[in-house]
């Protein structure tokens, strides 16, 4: 081996040692009775926290969970489904630091369970990484959400809404550049009447009656004026006594951190049930009878084609 070769090998070895030293200086490791966690010392807003976890003290198959939290223990990034692990194995997570206003540091919350579907309360062991300092300032801090607007049209172009029909709900918006960073999400959801005094049987708590299927969202990548049409199916009626079933639609905007804007736009509408060939009616309010009075119901034909038309109705008491 000549002198040049020796010099090249020595230079490479020194470079490798320098890289290892720099890497060691940039990361920190926490050792517990059952695992070792390695994370960076610091990252910038928008960068990813690389988390390495090695199991060192648990026997048998376990499932590993890892989520990224901020200094106030708020969720920053979900780590995904649990990973099957055993003693001696290593797992790696790459978790991005989202643009969360006020974040100063983050940490990895790590725990293991015996079964894949076990909750956090059934954890066999739990720990957290050392704090990772966050640098950089989120542009979301400067957003005021005061220069944009929404308009939700629930009129169905003036046509009656009937259960089962297609319902197109256009939302016009103006997204000002001063209110937008990266992605703004336009969302809509619908709900039924507000129950202020629940009866304990049909409604067990105060709140809106749920109307499944009335919801949607779309990501807006660019600021400016636009229009998006949400398409729903008119839900089934809630009360066979009343003709009109009330529905409330709410349009919202969320920033790139997933935070809902401080204002929203609402619109009311009503729909009727799909009419069949008969109606069950009575003179009693709400079809409610006391134990002392006889039950008298009337079956009234609907949508007959001609006078004298007959239908057969089967029923069970």
PDB file of C-alpha atoms in Angstrom:
ATOM      1  CA  UNK A   1       0.000   0.000   0.000  1.00  0.00           C
ATOM      2  CA  UNK A   2       1.556   3.285  -1.103  1.00  0.00           C
ATOM      3  CA  UNK A   3       1.497   6.617   0.688  1.00  0.00           C
ATOM      4  CA  UNK A   4      -1.395   8.000  -1.400  1.00  0.00           C
ATOM      5  CA  UNK A   5      -3.620   5.037  -0.519  1.00  0.00           C
ATOM      6  CA  UNK A   6      -2.843   5.413   3.183  1.00  0.00           C
ATOM      7  CA  UNK A   7      -3.693   9.119   3.011  1.00  0.00           C
ATOM      8  CA  UNK A   8      -7.012   8.422   1.269  1.00  0.00           C
ATOM      9  CA  UNK A   9      -7.996   5.785   3.851  1.00  0.00           C
ATOM     10  CA  UNK A  10      -7.058   8.076   6.727  1.00  0.00           C
ATOM     11  CA  UNK A  11      -9.042  10.935   5.196  1.00  0.00           C
ATOM     12  CA  UNK A  12     -12.097   8.713   4.738  1.00  0.00           C
ATOM     13  CA  UNK A  13     -11.883   7.460   8.324  1.00  0.00           C
ATOM     14  CA  UNK A  14     -11.657  11.002   9.652  1.00  0.00           C
ATOM     15  CA  UNK A  15     -14.664  12.032   7.539  1.00  0.00           C
ATOM     16  CA  UNK A  16     -16.679   9.083   8.834  1.00  0.00           C
ATOM     17  CA  UNK A  17     -15.801   9.949  12.416  1.00  0.00           C
ATOM     18  CA  UNK A  18     -16.788  13.565  11.795  1.00  0.00           C
ATOM     19  CA  UNK A  19     -20.150  12.508  10.364  1.00  0.00           C
ATOM     20  CA  UNK A  20     -20.780  10.204  13.321  1.00  0.00           C
ATOM     21  CA  UNK A  21     -19.810  12.927  15.771  1.00  0.00           C
ATOM     22  CA  UNK A  22     -22.077  15.436  14.033  1.00  0.00           C
ATOM     23  CA  UNK A  23     -24.931  12.932  14.011  1.00  0.00           C
ATOM     24  CA  UNK A  24     -24.419  12.152  17.692  1.00  0.00           C
ATOM     25  CA  UNK A  25     -24.484  15.858  18.462  1.00  0.00           C
ATOM     26  CA  UNK A  26     -27.719  16.344  16.512  1.00  0.00           C
ATOM     27  CA  UNK A  27     -29.714  13.566  18.201  1.00  0.00           C
ATOM     28  CA  UNK A  28     -30.575  12.523  21.724  1.00  0.00           C
ATOM     29  CA  UNK A  29     -31.394   9.091  23.113  1.00  0.00           C
ATOM     30  CA  UNK A  30     -33.475   8.102  26.103  1.00  0.00           C
ATOM     31  CA  UNK A  31     -33.082   4.620  27.602  1.00  0.00           C
ATOM     32  CA  UNK A  32     -35.784   2.984  29.706  1.00  0.00           C
ATOM     33  CA  UNK A  33     -36.257  -0.488  31.136  1.00  0.00           C
ATOM     34  CA  UNK A  34     -38.003  -1.622  27.987  1.00  0.00           C
ATOM     35  CA  UNK A  35     -36.902   0.579  25.073  1.00  0.00           C
ATOM     36  CA  UNK A  36     -34.493   3.127  23.627  1.00  0.00           C
ATOM     37  CA  UNK A  37     -35.852   6.237  21.867  1.00  0.00           C
ATOM     38  CA  UNK A  38     -33.727   8.434  19.612  1.00  0.00           C
ATOM     39  CA  UNK A  39     -34.959  11.806  18.343  1.00  0.00           C
ATOM     40  CA  UNK A  40     -33.347  14.992  16.980  1.00  0.00           C
ATOM     41  CA  UNK A  41     -32.357  17.827  19.274  1.00  0.00           C
ATOM     42  CA  UNK A  42     -34.230  20.365  17.140  1.00  0.00           C
ATOM     43  CA  UNK A  43     -36.208  20.694  13.901  1.00  0.00           C
ATOM     44  CA  UNK A  44     -37.861  23.512  11.990  1.00  0.00           C
ATOM     45  CA  UNK A  45     -41.573  24.075  11.484  1.00  0.00           C
ATOM     46  CA  UNK A  46     -42.625  21.958   8.509  1.00  0.00           C
ATOM     47  CA  UNK A  47     -39.737  19.474   8.888  1.00  0.00           C
ATOM     48  CA  UNK A  48     -40.064  15.882  10.051  1.00  0.00           C
ATOM     49  CA  UNK A  49     -39.062  14.449  13.397  1.00  0.00           C
ATOM     50  CA  UNK A  50     -37.269  11.156  12.799  1.00  0.00           C
ATOM     51  CA  UNK A  51     -38.022   8.819  15.705  1.00  0.00           C
ATOM     52  CA  UNK A  52     -36.186   5.517  16.196  1.00  0.00           C
ATOM     53  CA  UNK A  53     -37.423   3.057  18.803  1.00  0.00           C
ATOM     54  CA  UNK A  54     -35.689  -0.170  19.856  1.00  0.00           C
ATOM     55  CA  UNK A  55     -37.365  -2.663  22.170  1.00  0.00           C
ATOM     56  CA  UNK A  56     -34.918  -3.888  24.804  1.00  0.00           C
ATOM     57  CA  UNK A  57     -36.873  -5.328  27.709  1.00  0.00           C
ATOM     58  CA  UNK A  58     -40.253  -6.792  26.776  1.00  0.00           C
ATOM     59  CA  UNK A  59     -40.834 -10.470  26.041  1.00  0.00           C
ATOM     60  CA  UNK A  60     -43.291 -11.774  23.505  1.00  0.00           C
ATOM     61  CA  UNK A  61     -45.138 -10.075  20.694  1.00  0.00           C
ATOM     62  CA  UNK A  62     -46.385  -6.550  21.395  1.00  0.00           C
ATOM     63  CA  UNK A  63     -47.827  -3.669  19.381  1.00  0.00           C
ATOM     64  CA  UNK A  64     -46.064  -0.317  19.318  1.00  0.00           C
ATOM     65  CA  UNK A  65     -47.806   3.068  19.152  1.00  0.00           C
ATOM     66  CA  UNK A  66     -46.059   6.403  18.590  1.00  0.00           C
ATOM     67  CA  UNK A  67     -47.634   9.872  18.290  1.00  0.00           C
ATOM     68  CA  UNK A  68     -46.109  13.350  18.196  1.00  0.00           C
ATOM     69  CA  UNK A  69     -47.309  15.794  20.875  1.00  0.00           C
ATOM     70  CA  UNK A  70     -46.542  19.444  21.591  1.00  0.00           C
ATOM     71  CA  UNK A  71     -45.369  20.948  24.878  1.00  0.00           C
ATOM     72  CA  UNK A  72     -48.996  21.274  26.002  1.00  0.00           C
ATOM     73  CA  UNK A  73     -49.663  17.602  25.172  1.00  0.00           C
ATOM     74  CA  UNK A  74     -51.785  18.488  22.146  1.00  0.00           C
ATOM     75  CA  UNK A  75     -51.713  16.149  19.148  1.00  0.00           C
ATOM     76  CA  UNK A  76     -49.300  17.297  16.432  1.00  0.00           C
ATOM     77  CA  UNK A  77     -49.084  14.181  14.261  1.00  0.00           C
ATOM     78  CA  UNK A  78     -50.653  10.728  14.491  1.00  0.00           C
ATOM     79  CA  UNK A  79     -48.093   7.971  14.102  1.00  0.00           C
ATOM     80  CA  UNK A  80     -50.382   5.634  12.208  1.00  0.00           C
ATOM     81  CA  UNK A  81     -51.568   2.095  13.011  1.00  0.00           C
ATOM     82  CA  UNK A  82     -49.640   0.080  15.627  1.00  0.00           C
ATOM     83  CA  UNK A  83     -46.549  -1.844  14.568  1.00  0.00           C
ATOM     84  CA  UNK A  84     -45.987  -5.445  15.578  1.00  0.00           C
ATOM     85  CA  UNK A  85     -42.770  -5.654  17.587  1.00  0.00           C
ATOM     86  CA  UNK A  86     -40.692  -7.954  19.767  1.00  0.00           C
ATOM     87  CA  UNK A  87     -37.553  -7.656  21.870  1.00  0.00           C
ATOM     88  CA  UNK A  88     -34.528  -6.609  19.816  1.00  0.00           C
ATOM     89  CA  UNK A  89     -36.478  -5.136  16.911  1.00  0.00           C
ATOM     90  CA  UNK A  90     -36.367  -1.483  15.861  1.00  0.00           C
ATOM     91  CA  UNK A  91     -39.049   0.768  14.401  1.00  0.00           C
ATOM     92  CA  UNK A  92     -38.768   4.154  12.714  1.00  0.00           C
ATOM     93  CA  UNK A  93     -41.306   6.965  12.438  1.00  0.00           C
ATOM     94  CA  UNK A  94     -41.113  10.114  10.323  1.00  0.00           C
ATOM     95  CA  UNK A  95     -43.556  12.625  11.822  1.00  0.00           C
ATOM     96  CA  UNK A  96     -43.977  16.103  10.362  1.00  0.00           C
ATOM     97  CA  UNK A  97     -44.242  19.152  12.600  1.00  0.00           C
ATOM     98  CA  UNK A  98     -47.411  20.852  11.388  1.00  0.00           C
ATOM     99  CA  UNK A  99     -47.952  24.589  11.400  1.00  0.00           C
ATOM    100  CA  UNK A 100     -49.432  24.808  14.872  1.00  0.00           C
ATOM    101  CA  UNK A 101     -49.353  28.335  16.332  1.00  0.00           C
ATOM    102  CA  UNK A 102     -47.535  28.514  19.646  1.00  0.00           C
ATOM    103  CA  UNK A 103     -45.609  25.249  19.343  1.00  0.00           C
ATOM    104  CA  UNK A 104     -42.237  25.481  21.114  1.00  0.00           C
ATOM    105  CA  UNK A 105     -41.246  21.838  21.412  1.00  0.00           C
ATOM    106  CA  UNK A 106     -42.569  18.379  20.615  1.00  0.00           C
ATOM    107  CA  UNK A 107     -42.042  14.894  21.965  1.00  0.00           C
ATOM    108  CA  UNK A 108     -42.843  11.346  20.907  1.00  0.00           C
ATOM    109  CA  UNK A 109     -45.403   9.584  23.100  1.00  0.00           C
ATOM    110  CA  UNK A 110     -44.614   5.868  22.940  1.00  0.00           C
ATOM    111  CA  UNK A 111     -46.494   2.912  24.390  1.00  0.00           C
ATOM    112  CA  UNK A 112     -47.037  -0.779  23.726  1.00  0.00           C
ATOM    113  CA  UNK A 113     -50.030  -3.090  24.121  1.00  0.00           C
ATOM    114  CA  UNK A 114     -50.385  -6.842  24.027  1.00  0.00           C
ATOM    115  CA  UNK A 115     -53.125  -6.806  21.395  1.00  0.00           C
ATOM    116  CA  UNK A 116     -53.469  -4.723  18.257  1.00  0.00           C
ATOM    117  CA  UNK A 117     -56.882  -3.334  19.189  1.00  0.00           C
ATOM    118  CA  UNK A 118     -56.103  -2.558  22.830  1.00  0.00           C
ATOM    119  CA  UNK A 119     -56.632   1.036  23.933  1.00  0.00           C
ATOM    120  CA  UNK A 120     -54.115   3.318  25.601  1.00  0.00           C
ATOM    121  CA  UNK A 121     -55.574   2.422  29.005  1.00  0.00           C
ATOM    122  CA  UNK A 122     -54.365  -1.177  28.514  1.00  0.00           C
ATOM    123  CA  UNK A 123     -50.758  -0.223  27.768  1.00  0.00           C
ATOM    124  CA  UNK A 124     -48.105  -2.631  29.067  1.00  0.00           C
ATOM    125  CA  UNK A 125     -45.550   0.167  29.194  1.00  0.00           C
ATOM    126  CA  UNK A 126     -45.400   3.839  28.287  1.00  0.00           C
ATOM    127  CA  UNK A 127     -42.755   6.517  27.969  1.00  0.00           C
ATOM    128  CA  UNK A 128     -41.915   9.677  26.064  1.00  0.00           C
ATOM    129  CA  UNK A 129     -38.884  10.959  24.209  1.00  0.00           C
ATOM    130  CA  UNK A 130     -36.798  13.951  25.265  1.00  0.00           C
ATOM    131  CA  UNK A 131     -38.280  17.247  24.032  1.00  0.00           C
ATOM    132  CA  UNK A 132     -37.382  18.334  20.507  1.00  0.00           C
ATOM    133  CA  UNK A 133     -36.989  22.101  20.163  1.00  0.00           C
ATOM    134  CA  UNK A 134     -38.942  23.743  17.342  1.00  0.00           C
ATOM    135  CA  UNK A 135     -37.640  26.752  15.448  1.00  0.00           C
ATOM    136  CA  UNK A 136     -39.315  28.901  12.832  1.00  0.00           C
ATOM    137  CA  UNK A 137     -42.516  30.851  13.012  1.00  0.00           C
ATOM    138  CA  UNK A 138     -45.778  29.562  11.635  1.00  0.00           C
ATOM    139  CA  UNK A 139     -47.405  31.945   9.127  1.00  0.00           C
ATOM    140  CA  UNK A 140     -50.736  30.855  10.620  1.00  0.00           C
ATOM    141  CA  UNK A 141     -50.048  33.187  13.529  1.00  0.00           C
ATOM    142  CA  UNK A 142     -50.565  36.186  11.242  1.00  0.00           C
ATOM    143  CA  UNK A 143     -53.894  35.074   9.765  1.00  0.00           C
ATOM    144  CA  UNK A 144     -56.936  37.026  10.984  1.00  0.00           C
ATOM    145  CA  UNK A 145     -59.719  35.335   8.939  1.00  0.00           C
ATOM    146  CA  UNK A 146     -61.485  38.672   8.480  1.00  0.00           C
ATOM    147  CA  UNK A 147     -61.212  39.259   4.717  1.00  0.00           C
ATOM    148  CA  UNK A 148     -62.937  36.161   3.317  1.00  0.00           C
ATOM    149  CA  UNK A 149     -66.596  35.146   3.019  1.00  0.00           C
ATOM    150  CA  UNK A 150     -68.933  32.192   2.423  1.00  0.00           C
ATOM    151  CA  UNK A 151     -72.447  31.900   1.031  1.00  0.00           C
ATOM    152  CA  UNK A 152     -74.370  28.652   1.462  1.00  0.00           C
ATOM    153  CA  UNK A 153     -77.440  28.149  -0.761  1.00  0.00           C
ATOM    154  CA  UNK A 154     -79.843  25.571   0.685  1.00  0.00           C
ATOM    155  CA  UNK A 155     -82.841  26.611  -1.453  1.00  0.00           C
ATOM    156  CA  UNK A 156     -82.710  23.631  -3.872  1.00  0.00           C
ATOM    157  CA  UNK A 157     -83.532  26.139  -6.631  1.00  0.00           C
ATOM    158  CA  UNK A 158     -86.964  26.674  -5.086  1.00  0.00           C
ATOM    159  CA  UNK A 159     -88.085  23.063  -5.509  1.00  0.00           C
ATOM    160  CA  UNK A 160     -89.492  21.044  -2.574  1.00  0.00           C
ATOM    161  CA  UNK A 161     -87.090  18.708  -0.809  1.00  0.00           C
ATOM    162  CA  UNK A 162     -88.359  15.131  -0.507  1.00  0.00           C
ATOM    163  CA  UNK A 163     -86.711  12.253   1.367  1.00  0.00           C
ATOM    164  CA  UNK A 164     -84.550  10.181  -0.967  1.00  0.00           C
ATOM    165  CA  UNK A 165     -84.164  12.871  -3.623  1.00  0.00           C
ATOM    166  CA  UNK A 166     -80.843  14.231  -4.850  1.00  0.00           C
ATOM    167  CA  UNK A 167     -79.931  17.545  -3.207  1.00  0.00           C
ATOM    168  CA  UNK A 168     -77.290  19.830  -4.658  1.00  0.00           C
ATOM    169  CA  UNK A 169     -75.991  22.498  -2.270  1.00  0.00           C
ATOM    170  CA  UNK A 170     -73.729  25.135  -3.859  1.00  0.00           C
ATOM    171  CA  UNK A 171     -71.316  27.099  -1.683  1.00  0.00           C
ATOM    172  CA  UNK A 172     -69.807  30.280  -3.060  1.00  0.00           C
ATOM    173  CA  UNK A 173     -66.727  31.651  -1.363  1.00  0.00           C
ATOM    174  CA  UNK A 174     -63.998  34.225  -1.499  1.00  0.00           C
ATOM    175  CA  UNK A 175     -60.701  33.183   0.078  1.00  0.00           C
ATOM    176  CA  UNK A 176     -58.470  36.186   0.596  1.00  0.00           C
ATOM    177  CA  UNK A 177     -54.693  35.607   0.248  1.00  0.00           C
ATOM    178  CA  UNK A 178     -54.228  37.189   3.681  1.00  0.00           C
ATOM    179  CA  UNK A 179     -56.374  34.405   5.202  1.00  0.00           C
ATOM    180  CA  UNK A 180     -54.790  31.474   3.357  1.00  0.00           C
ATOM    181  CA  UNK A 181     -51.633  29.441   3.972  1.00  0.00           C
ATOM    182  CA  UNK A 182     -50.841  26.182   2.159  1.00  0.00           C
ATOM    183  CA  UNK A 183     -54.325  24.619   2.306  1.00  0.00           C
ATOM    184  CA  UNK A 184     -57.730  25.818   3.464  1.00  0.00           C
ATOM    185  CA  UNK A 185     -60.501  23.239   3.833  1.00  0.00           C
ATOM    186  CA  UNK A 186     -64.105  24.067   2.964  1.00  0.00           C
ATOM    187  CA  UNK A 187     -66.508  21.842   4.871  1.00  0.00           C
ATOM    188  CA  UNK A 188     -70.251  21.430   5.257  1.00  0.00           C
ATOM    189  CA  UNK A 189     -72.440  19.385   7.558  1.00  0.00           C
ATOM    190  CA  UNK A 190     -76.143  19.124   8.229  1.00  0.00           C
ATOM    191  CA  UNK A 191     -78.091  18.441  11.372  1.00  0.00           C
ATOM    192  CA  UNK A 192     -81.653  18.157  12.591  1.00  0.00           C
ATOM    193  CA  UNK A 193     -83.585  20.162  15.162  1.00  0.00           C
ATOM    194  CA  UNK A 194     -82.133  21.134  18.511  1.00  0.00           C
ATOM    195  CA  UNK A 195     -83.508  19.147  21.470  1.00  0.00           C
ATOM    196  CA  UNK A 196     -83.364  21.342  24.550  1.00  0.00           C
ATOM    197  CA  UNK A 197     -85.379  19.113  26.906  1.00  0.00           C
ATOM    198  CA  UNK A 198     -84.607  15.432  26.176  1.00  0.00           C
ATOM    199  CA  UNK A 199     -87.230  12.897  27.200  1.00  0.00           C
ATOM    200  CA  UNK A 200     -84.665  10.317  28.289  1.00  0.00           C
ATOM    201  CA  UNK A 201     -85.889   7.693  25.832  1.00  0.00           C
ATOM    202  CA  UNK A 202     -85.822   8.999  22.268  1.00  0.00           C
ATOM    203  CA  UNK A 203     -83.370  11.775  23.106  1.00  0.00           C
ATOM    204  CA  UNK A 204     -81.035  11.194  26.034  1.00  0.00           C
ATOM    205  CA  UNK A 205     -79.155  14.493  26.000  1.00  0.00           C
ATOM    206  CA  UNK A 206     -79.394  18.063  24.774  1.00  0.00           C
ATOM    207  CA  UNK A 207     -78.200  18.657  21.256  1.00  0.00           C
ATOM    208  CA  UNK A 208     -79.041  18.459  17.584  1.00  0.00           C
ATOM    209  CA  UNK A 209     -80.707  15.364  16.142  1.00  0.00           C
ATOM    210  CA  UNK A 210     -78.290  13.587  13.826  1.00  0.00           C
ATOM    211  CA  UNK A 211     -79.019  13.392  10.095  1.00  0.00           C
ATOM    212  CA  UNK A 212     -76.599  10.847   8.572  1.00  0.00           C
ATOM    213  CA  UNK A 213     -75.142  11.544   5.153  1.00  0.00           C
ATOM    214  CA  UNK A 214     -75.155  15.342   5.265  1.00  0.00           C
ATOM    215  CA  UNK A 215     -71.458  16.157   5.273  1.00  0.00           C
ATOM    216  CA  UNK A 216     -68.498  16.778   3.012  1.00  0.00           C
ATOM    217  CA  UNK A 217     -65.310  18.763   2.540  1.00  0.00           C
ATOM    218  CA  UNK A 218     -62.909  19.911  -0.144  1.00  0.00           C
ATOM    219  CA  UNK A 219     -59.361  21.292   0.060  1.00  0.00           C
ATOM    220  CA  UNK A 220     -58.762  24.738  -1.431  1.00  0.00           C
ATOM    221  CA  UNK A 221     -55.160  25.057  -2.593  1.00  0.00           C
ATOM    222  CA  UNK A 222     -55.310  28.582  -3.984  1.00  0.00           C
ATOM    223  CA  UNK A 223     -56.914  31.801  -2.705  1.00  0.00           C
ATOM    224  CA  UNK A 224     -59.551  33.656  -4.699  1.00  0.00           C
ATOM    225  CA  UNK A 225     -63.230  33.427  -5.502  1.00  0.00           C
ATOM    226  CA  UNK A 226     -64.821  30.073  -6.240  1.00  0.00           C
ATOM    227  CA  UNK A 227     -67.856  27.830  -6.082  1.00  0.00           C
ATOM    228  CA  UNK A 228     -68.231  24.212  -5.012  1.00  0.00           C
ATOM    229  CA  UNK A 229     -71.387  22.095  -5.218  1.00  0.00           C
ATOM    230  CA  UNK A 230     -71.923  19.440  -2.543  1.00  0.00           C
ATOM    231  CA  UNK A 231     -74.297  16.624  -3.485  1.00  0.00           C
ATOM    232  CA  UNK A 232     -76.377  14.816  -0.870  1.00  0.00           C
ATOM    233  CA  UNK A 233     -79.368  12.532  -0.614  1.00  0.00           C
ATOM    234  CA  UNK A 234     -82.262  14.074   1.307  1.00  0.00           C
ATOM    235  CA  UNK A 235     -82.461  12.081   4.575  1.00  0.00           C
ATOM    236  CA  UNK A 236     -85.389  10.149   5.920  1.00  0.00           C
ATOM    237  CA  UNK A 237     -87.932  12.106   7.918  1.00  0.00           C
ATOM    238  CA  UNK A 238     -87.698  12.302  11.679  1.00  0.00           C
ATOM    239  CA  UNK A 239     -91.318  12.854  12.647  1.00  0.00           C
ATOM    240  CA  UNK A 240     -94.270  11.380  10.744  1.00  0.00           C
ATOM    241  CA  UNK A 241     -96.657  13.822  12.384  1.00  0.00           C
ATOM    242  CA  UNK A 242     -95.199  17.056  11.126  1.00  0.00           C
ATOM    243  CA  UNK A 243     -95.242  17.851   7.459  1.00  0.00           C
ATOM    244  CA  UNK A 244     -91.929  19.700   7.323  1.00  0.00           C
ATOM    245  CA  UNK A 245     -88.713  18.317   8.801  1.00  0.00           C
ATOM    246  CA  UNK A 246     -86.219  21.032   9.621  1.00  0.00           C
ATOM    247  CA  UNK A 247     -82.564  20.765   8.660  1.00  0.00           C
ATOM    248  CA  UNK A 248     -79.697  23.129   9.417  1.00  0.00           C
ATOM    249  CA  UNK A 249     -76.669  23.308   7.107  1.00  0.00           C
ATOM    250  CA  UNK A 250     -73.388  24.772   8.379  1.00  0.00           C
ATOM    251  CA  UNK A 251     -70.455  25.709   6.130  1.00  0.00           C
ATOM    252  CA  UNK A 252     -67.025  26.129   7.726  1.00  0.00           C
ATOM    253  CA  UNK A 253     -63.403  26.795   6.820  1.00  0.00           C
ATOM    254  CA  UNK A 254     -60.342  25.215   8.439  1.00  0.00           C
ATOM    255  CA  UNK A 255     -56.689  26.233   8.175  1.00  0.00           C
ATOM    256  CA  UNK A 256     -53.770  23.963   7.295  1.00  0.00           C
ATOM    257  CA  UNK A 257     -53.309  23.060  10.971  1.00  0.00           C
ATOM    258  CA  UNK A 258     -56.854  21.703  11.116  1.00  0.00           C
ATOM    259  CA  UNK A 259     -58.209  24.565  13.216  1.00  0.00           C
ATOM    260  CA  UNK A 260     -61.736  25.750  12.394  1.00  0.00           C
ATOM    261  CA  UNK A 261     -62.082  29.441  11.564  1.00  0.00           C
ATOM    262  CA  UNK A 262     -63.819  31.568  14.214  1.00  0.00           C
ATOM    263  CA  UNK A 263     -66.907  32.118  12.042  1.00  0.00           C
ATOM    264  CA  UNK A 264     -69.221  30.047   9.839  1.00  0.00           C
ATOM    265  CA  UNK A 265     -72.254  30.419   7.564  1.00  0.00           C
ATOM    266  CA  UNK A 266     -75.591  28.718   8.282  1.00  0.00           C
ATOM    267  CA  UNK A 267     -78.720  28.103   6.232  1.00  0.00           C
ATOM    268  CA  UNK A 268     -82.068  26.528   7.118  1.00  0.00           C
ATOM    269  CA  UNK A 269     -84.164  24.227   4.950  1.00  0.00           C
ATOM    270  CA  UNK A 270     -87.002  21.743   5.371  1.00  0.00           C
ATOM    271  CA  UNK A 271     -88.042  18.535   3.666  1.00  0.00           C
ATOM    272  CA  UNK A 272     -91.030  16.197   3.574  1.00  0.00           C
ATOM    273  CA  UNK A 273     -91.066  12.435   3.634  1.00  0.00           C
ATOM    274  CA  UNK A 274     -91.479  10.347   0.533  1.00  0.00           C
ATOM    275  CA  UNK A 275     -95.209   9.906   0.098  1.00  0.00           C
ATOM    276  CA  UNK A 276     -96.546   6.378  -0.280  1.00  0.00           C
ATOM    277  CA  UNK A 277    -100.029   5.185  -1.212  1.00  0.00           C
ATOM    278  CA  UNK A 278    -101.424   5.575   2.310  1.00  0.00           C
ATOM    279  CA  UNK A 279    -101.153   7.588   5.515  1.00  0.00           C
ATOM    280  CA  UNK A 280    -101.807   6.485   9.085  1.00  0.00           C
ATOM    281  CA  UNK A 281    -103.688   9.233  10.869  1.00  0.00           C
ATOM    282  CA  UNK A 282    -105.498   9.901  14.117  1.00  0.00           C
ATOM    283  CA  UNK A 283    -107.069  12.797  15.972  1.00  0.00           C
ATOM    284  CA  UNK A 284    -104.726  12.333  18.937  1.00  0.00           C
ATOM    285  CA  UNK A 285    -101.755  14.726  19.011  1.00  0.00           C
ATOM    286  CA  UNK A 286     -98.629  12.809  18.146  1.00  0.00           C
ATOM    287  CA  UNK A 287    -100.669   9.590  17.848  1.00  0.00           C
ATOM    288  CA  UNK A 288    -100.397   9.283  21.632  1.00  0.00           C
ATOM    289  CA  UNK A 289    -103.278   7.678  23.533  1.00  0.00           C
ATOM    290  CA  UNK A 290    -103.824   7.251  27.248  1.00  0.00           C
ATOM    291  CA  UNK A 291    -104.442   3.823  28.724  1.00  0.00           C
ATOM    292  CA  UNK A 292    -108.066   4.745  29.415  1.00  0.00           C
ATOM    293  CA  UNK A 293    -109.070   5.696  25.874  1.00  0.00           C
ATOM    294  CA  UNK A 294    -109.572   3.414  22.868  1.00  0.00           C
ATOM    295  CA  UNK A 295    -107.064   3.572  20.045  1.00  0.00           C
ATOM    296  CA  UNK A 296    -108.664   4.756  16.821  1.00  0.00           C
ATOM    297  CA  UNK A 297    -106.490   5.067  13.730  1.00  0.00           C
ATOM    298  CA  UNK A 298    -107.484   5.915  10.175  1.00  0.00           C
ATOM    299  CA  UNK A 299    -105.840   4.611   7.020  1.00  0.00           C
ATOM    300  CA  UNK A 300    -106.179   7.175   4.254  1.00  0.00           C
ATOM    301  CA  UNK A 301    -105.238   6.320   0.672  1.00  0.00           C
ATOM    302  CA  UNK A 302    -102.833   8.660  -1.091  1.00  0.00           C
ATOM    303  CA  UNK A 303    -101.861   9.158  -4.714  1.00  0.00           C
ATOM    304  CA  UNK A 304    -104.861   7.295  -6.116  1.00  0.00           C
ATOM    305  CA  UNK A 305    -105.176   7.259  -9.873  1.00  0.00           C
ATOM    306  CA  UNK A 306    -108.990   7.245 -10.064  1.00  0.00           C
ATOM    307  CA  UNK A 307    -112.064   7.252  -7.782  1.00  0.00           C
ATOM    308  CA  UNK A 308    -112.920   3.861  -6.309  1.00  0.00           C
ATOM    309  CA  UNK A 309    -109.363   2.538  -6.494  1.00  0.00           C
ATOM    310  CA  UNK A 310    -108.667  -0.216  -3.946  1.00  0.00           C
ATOM    311  CA  UNK A 311    -105.473  -1.228  -2.166  1.00  0.00           C
ATOM    312  CA  UNK A 312    -104.626  -4.091   0.176  1.00  0.00           C
ATOM    313  CA  UNK A 313    -102.834  -3.220   3.403  1.00  0.00           C
ATOM    314  CA  UNK A 314    -101.249  -5.874   5.625  1.00  0.00           C
ATOM    315  CA  UNK A 315    -100.451  -4.904   9.189  1.00  0.00           C
ATOM    316  CA  UNK A 316     -99.489  -6.413  12.529  1.00  0.00           C
ATOM    317  CA  UNK A 317    -100.627  -5.154  15.944  1.00  0.00           C
TER     318      UNK A 317
END
